PDB file of C-alpha atoms in Angstrom:
ATOM      1  CA  GLU A   1       0.412   0.117  -0.013  1.00  0.00           C
ATOM      2  CA  PRO A   2       1.410   3.669  -0.567  1.00  0.00           C
ATOM      3  CA  ARG A   3       2.534   5.706   2.171  1.00  0.00           C
ATOM      4  CA  SER A   4       1.491   9.021   3.453  1.00  0.00           C
ATOM      5  CA  ALA A   5       2.751  12.165   1.515  1.00  0.00           C
ATOM      6  CA  TRP A   6       5.039  12.745   4.823  1.00  0.00           C
ATOM      7  CA  CYS A   7       6.227   9.095   5.188  1.00  0.00           C
ATOM      8  CA  CYS A   8       6.689   9.455   1.691  1.00  0.00           C
ATOM      9  CA  LEU A   9       9.449  11.901   1.748  1.00  0.00           C
ATOM     10  CA  ALA A  10      10.931  10.924   4.579  1.00  0.00           C
ATOM     11  CA  TRP A  11      11.448   7.550   2.856  1.00  0.00           C
ATOM     12  CA  THR A  12      12.424   8.998  -0.376  1.00  0.00           C
ATOM     13  CA  LEU A  13      15.832  11.376   1.187  1.00  0.00           C
ATOM     14  CA  LEU A  14      16.573   8.263   3.211  1.00  0.00           C
ATOM     15  CA  VAL A  15      16.949   5.952  -0.116  1.00  0.00           C
ATOM     16  CA  VAL A  16      18.196   9.617  -1.991  1.00  0.00           C
ATOM     17  CA  THR A  17      21.004   9.614   0.806  1.00  0.00           C
ATOM     18  CA  MET A  18      21.622   5.853   0.474  1.00  0.00           C
ATOM     19  CA  ASN A  19      21.930   5.840  -2.669  1.00  0.00           C
ATOM     20  CA  SER A  20      24.550   8.675  -2.961  1.00  0.00           C
ATOM     21  CA  LEU A  21      26.797   7.567  -0.317  1.00  0.00           C
ATOM     22  CA  VAL A  22      27.332   4.075  -2.160  1.00  0.00           C
ATOM     23  CA  PHE A  23      27.877   6.605  -5.765  1.00  0.00           C
ATOM     24  CA  LEU A  24      30.491   8.318  -3.631  1.00  0.00           C
ATOM     25  CA  MET A  25      31.839   4.575  -2.300  1.00  0.00           C
ATOM     26  CA  ASN A  26      31.807   4.129  -5.499  1.00  0.00           C
ATOM     27  CA  LEU A  27      33.670   7.130  -7.470  1.00  0.00           C
ATOM     28  CA  LEU A  28      36.335   6.895  -4.459  1.00  0.00           C
ATOM     29  CA  LEU A  29      37.386   3.215  -4.981  1.00  0.00           C
ATOM     30  CA  MET A  30      37.459   3.976  -8.823  1.00  0.00           C
ATOM     31  CA  PHE A  31      39.625   7.144  -7.970  1.00  0.00           C
ATOM     32  CA  VAL A  32      42.027   5.094  -5.617  1.00  0.00           C
ATOM     33  CA  ILE A  33      42.200   2.488  -8.421  1.00  0.00           C
ATOM     34  CA  PHE A  34      43.280   4.176 -11.290  1.00  0.00           C
ATOM     35  CA  THR A  35      45.269   6.769  -9.424  1.00  0.00           C
ATOM     36  CA  ILE A  36      47.303   3.496  -8.138  1.00  0.00           C
ATOM     37  CA  VAL A  37      46.972   1.698 -11.919  1.00  0.00           C
ATOM     38  CA  LEU A  38      47.924   4.901 -13.568  1.00  0.00           C
ATOM     39  CA  LEU A  39      50.738   6.222 -11.483  1.00  0.00           C
ATOM     40  CA  PRO A  40      53.402   5.386 -13.613  1.00  0.00           C
ATOM     41  CA  THR A  41      51.925   7.056 -16.177  1.00  0.00           C
ATOM     42  CA  ILE A  42      51.777   9.887 -14.197  1.00  0.00           C
ATOM     43  CA  VAL A  43      55.029   9.787 -13.277  1.00  0.00           C
ATOM     44  CA  VAL A  44      56.568   9.860 -16.518  1.00  0.00           C
ATOM     45  CA  VAL A  45      54.807  12.288 -18.585  1.00  0.00           C
ATOM     46  CA  TYR A  46      55.208  14.490 -15.799  1.00  0.00           C
ATOM     47  CA  PHE A  47      59.043  14.429 -16.115  1.00  0.00           C
ATOM     48  CA  GLY A  48      58.660  14.584 -19.441  1.00  0.00           C
ATOM     49  CA  PHE A  49      56.860  18.458 -19.299  1.00  0.00           C
ATOM     50  CA  GLN A  50      58.904  18.876 -16.601  1.00  0.00           C
ATOM     51  CA  CYS A  51      61.927  18.849 -18.339  1.00  0.00           C
ATOM     52  CA  HIS A  52      61.175  19.901 -21.438  1.00  0.00           C
ATOM     53  CA  SER A  53      63.152  23.185 -22.762  1.00  0.00           C
ATOM     54  CA  ARG A  54      59.501  24.076 -23.976  1.00  0.00           C
ATOM     55  CA  VAL A  55      56.988  23.317 -21.248  1.00  0.00           C
ATOM     56  CA  LEU A  56      58.549  23.841 -18.052  1.00  0.00           C
ATOM     57  CA  HIS A  57      62.645  23.153 -18.549  1.00  0.00           C
ATOM     58  CA  SER A  58      62.679  22.527 -14.306  1.00  0.00           C
ATOM     59  CA  ALA A  59      66.921  23.652 -13.336  1.00  0.00           C
ATOM     60  CA  ALA A  60      66.767  20.283 -11.578  1.00  0.00           C
ATOM     61  CA  ARG A  61      69.697  18.037 -11.628  1.00  0.00           C
ATOM     62  CA  TYR A  62      68.360  15.067 -13.163  1.00  0.00           C
ATOM     63  CA  CYS A  63      66.810  17.577 -16.070  1.00  0.00           C
ATOM     64  CA  LYS A  64      70.589  19.113 -17.184  1.00  0.00           C
ATOM     65  CA  ASN A  65      72.606  15.626 -16.894  1.00  0.00           C
ATOM     66  CA  PHE A  66      70.012  12.816 -17.596  1.00  0.00           C
ATOM     67  CA  LEU A  67      67.144  14.101 -19.988  1.00  0.00           C
ATOM     68  CA  ASP A  68      67.289  16.667 -23.514  1.00  0.00           C
ATOM     69  CA  ASP A  69      64.377  17.998 -25.269  1.00  0.00           C
ATOM     70  CA  ASN A  70      64.395  14.706 -27.133  1.00  0.00           C
ATOM     71  CA  SER A  71      64.148  12.175 -24.478  1.00  0.00           C
ATOM     72  CA  SER A  72      61.844  14.351 -22.236  1.00  0.00           C
ATOM     73  CA  SER A  73      59.247  14.435 -25.442  1.00  0.00           C
ATOM     74  CA  ALA A  74      60.179  10.228 -25.743  1.00  0.00           C
ATOM     75  CA  LEU A  75      58.804   9.724 -22.173  1.00  0.00           C
ATOM     76  CA  ILE A  76      56.101  12.254 -22.879  1.00  0.00           C
ATOM     77  CA  ILE A  77      55.166  10.130 -25.960  1.00  0.00           C
ATOM     78  CA  LEU A  78      55.926   6.707 -23.336  1.00  0.00           C
ATOM     79  CA  GLY A  79      53.583   7.926 -20.986  1.00  0.00           C
ATOM     80  CA  PHE A  80      50.470   8.674 -23.665  1.00  0.00           C
ATOM     81  CA  ILE A  81      50.891   5.322 -25.198  1.00  0.00           C
ATOM     82  CA  ILE A  82      51.032   2.893 -21.703  1.00  0.00           C
ATOM     83  CA  MET A  83      48.049   5.160 -20.894  1.00  0.00           C
ATOM     84  CA  SER A  84      45.700   3.339 -22.854  1.00  0.00           C
ATOM     85  CA  PRO A  85      46.356  -0.450 -21.606  1.00  0.00           C
ATOM     86  CA  LEU A  86      46.079   0.820 -17.933  1.00  0.00           C
ATOM     87  CA  ILE A  87      43.250   2.405 -18.317  1.00  0.00           C
ATOM     88  CA  VAL A  88      41.893  -0.744 -19.123  1.00  0.00           C
ATOM     89  CA  ALA A  89      43.843  -2.685 -17.091  1.00  0.00           C
ATOM     90  CA  ALA A  90      42.527  -0.188 -14.077  1.00  0.00           C
ATOM     91  CA  MET A  91      38.701  -0.126 -15.280  1.00  0.00           C
ATOM     92  CA  ALA A  92      39.429  -4.126 -15.316  1.00  0.00           C
ATOM     93  CA  ILE A  93      39.953  -4.196 -12.119  1.00  0.00           C
ATOM     94  CA  TYR A  94      37.165  -1.538 -10.739  1.00  0.00           C
ATOM     95  CA  CYS A  95      34.838  -4.061 -12.237  1.00  0.00           C
ATOM     96  CA  SER A  96      35.686  -6.851 -10.634  1.00  0.00           C
ATOM     97  CA  LEU A  97      36.075  -5.862  -7.255  1.00  0.00           C
ATOM     98  CA  ALA A  98      33.124  -3.542  -7.781  1.00  0.00           C
ATOM     99  CA  ARG A  99      30.911  -6.821  -8.478  1.00  0.00           C
ATOM    100  CA  ARG A 100      32.973  -9.000  -5.834  1.00  0.00           C
ATOM    101  CA  LEU A 101      31.971  -6.240  -3.243  1.00  0.00           C
ATOM    102  CA  ARG A 102      28.526  -6.026  -4.513  1.00  0.00           C
ATOM    103  CA  LEU A 103      28.433  -2.432  -4.571  1.00  0.00           C
ATOM    104  CA  LEU A 104      25.297  -1.795  -7.021  1.00  0.00           C
ATOM    105  CA  MET A 105      23.517  -4.162  -5.321  1.00  0.00           C
ATOM    106  CA  CYS A 106      23.691  -1.635  -2.337  1.00  0.00           C
ATOM    107  CA  LEU A 107      21.707   1.215  -4.762  1.00  0.00           C
ATOM    108  CA  GLN A 108      18.225   1.288  -4.353  1.00  0.00           C
ATOM    109  CA  PRO A 109      15.339   2.028  -6.637  1.00  0.00           C
ATOM    110  CA  CYS A 110      12.356   4.756  -5.297  1.00  0.00           C
ATOM    111  CA  SER A 111       9.811   2.633  -5.247  1.00  0.00           C
ATOM    112  CA  ARG A 112      11.490   1.587  -1.616  1.00  0.00           C
ATOM    113  CA  ALA A 113      10.041   4.898  -0.635  1.00  0.00           C
ATOM    114  CA  VAL A 114       7.153   4.830  -2.055  1.00  0.00           C
ATOM    115  CA  TYR A 115       4.995   1.445  -1.491  1.00  0.00           C
ATOM    116  CA  LYS A 116       4.975   0.239   2.691  1.00  0.00           C
ATOM    117  CA  GLY A 117       6.580  -3.593   3.286  1.00  0.00           C
ATOM    118  CA  VAL A 118       8.952  -3.521   0.255  1.00  0.00           C
ATOM    119  CA  LYS A 119      11.955  -5.039   1.255  1.00  0.00           C
ATOM    120  CA  TRP A 120      15.816  -3.773   0.398  1.00  0.00           C
ATOM    121  CA  ARG A 121      17.019  -5.044  -2.491  1.00  0.00           C
ATOM    122  CA  TRP A 122      20.247  -6.283   0.189  1.00  0.00           C
ATOM    123  CA  TYR A 123      17.607  -7.896   2.443  1.00  0.00           C
ATOM    124  CA  GLU A 124      16.129  -9.674   0.250  1.00  0.00           C
ATOM    125  CA  GLU A 125      19.683 -11.475  -0.895  1.00  0.00           C
ATOM    126  CA  GLY A 126      20.774 -12.456   2.049  1.00  0.00           C
ATOM    127  CA  GLY A 127      22.134  -9.180   3.454  1.00  0.00           C
ATOM    128  CA  LEU A 128      25.174  -7.204   3.558  1.00  0.00           C
ATOM    129  CA  CYS A 129      27.174  -9.700   4.653  1.00  0.00           C
ATOM    130  CA  SER A 130      26.199 -12.764   2.603  1.00  0.00           C
ATOM    131  CA  CYS A 131      29.332 -12.455   0.423  1.00  0.00           C
ATOM    132  CA  LEU A 132      31.071 -14.070   4.151  1.00  0.00           C
ATOM    133  CA  ARG A 133      29.018 -16.876   3.412  1.00  0.00           C
ATOM    134  CA  GLY A 134      29.932 -17.294   0.125  1.00  0.00           C
ATOM    135  CA  CYS A 135      28.764 -15.337  -2.722  1.00  0.00           C
ATOM    136  CA  ASN A 136      26.065 -16.649  -4.884  1.00  0.00           C
ATOM    137  CA  THR A 137      27.276 -16.081  -8.400  1.00  0.00           C
ATOM    138  CA  GLN A 138      23.430 -16.301 -10.305  1.00  0.00           C
ATOM    139  CA  VAL A 139      22.721 -12.690  -8.610  1.00  0.00           C
ATOM    140  CA  LYS A 140      23.350  -9.949 -11.161  1.00  0.00           C
ATOM    141  CA  ALA A 141      24.423  -6.450 -10.332  1.00  0.00           C
ATOM    142  CA  TRP A 142      22.081  -4.853 -13.178  1.00  0.00           C
ATOM    143  CA  VAL A 143      19.000  -7.218 -12.038  1.00  0.00           C
TER     144      VAL A 143
END
């Protein structure tokens, strides 16, 4: 049966808040994974731009002794070339972790706020700690 107007508003705020927290958790996890996986690219491109004479032309000792403009350009090109496979690897790692942790199962539709007696999706699947007992491989995150 439908909820009253004030009750529906309160439950809607709860569902939106919960979905926002799950979204922020996913975003934070994605940021951490991409930062760790793309760190080699970030470092290589940073040193390439830092030591190139037409960009920053740092006076650091390693720029004067080891890197000239040609090697700085090579570092920049190498960094952008290795970026593509690392982005694919980072996305695969994120998708694997999101599926294993069942993060998308915590997103709830707003119909939970409109009607009484509708159970939460993660409750129907065995609770938040269902992975401790063994994940059900038949459960899909997008269903």
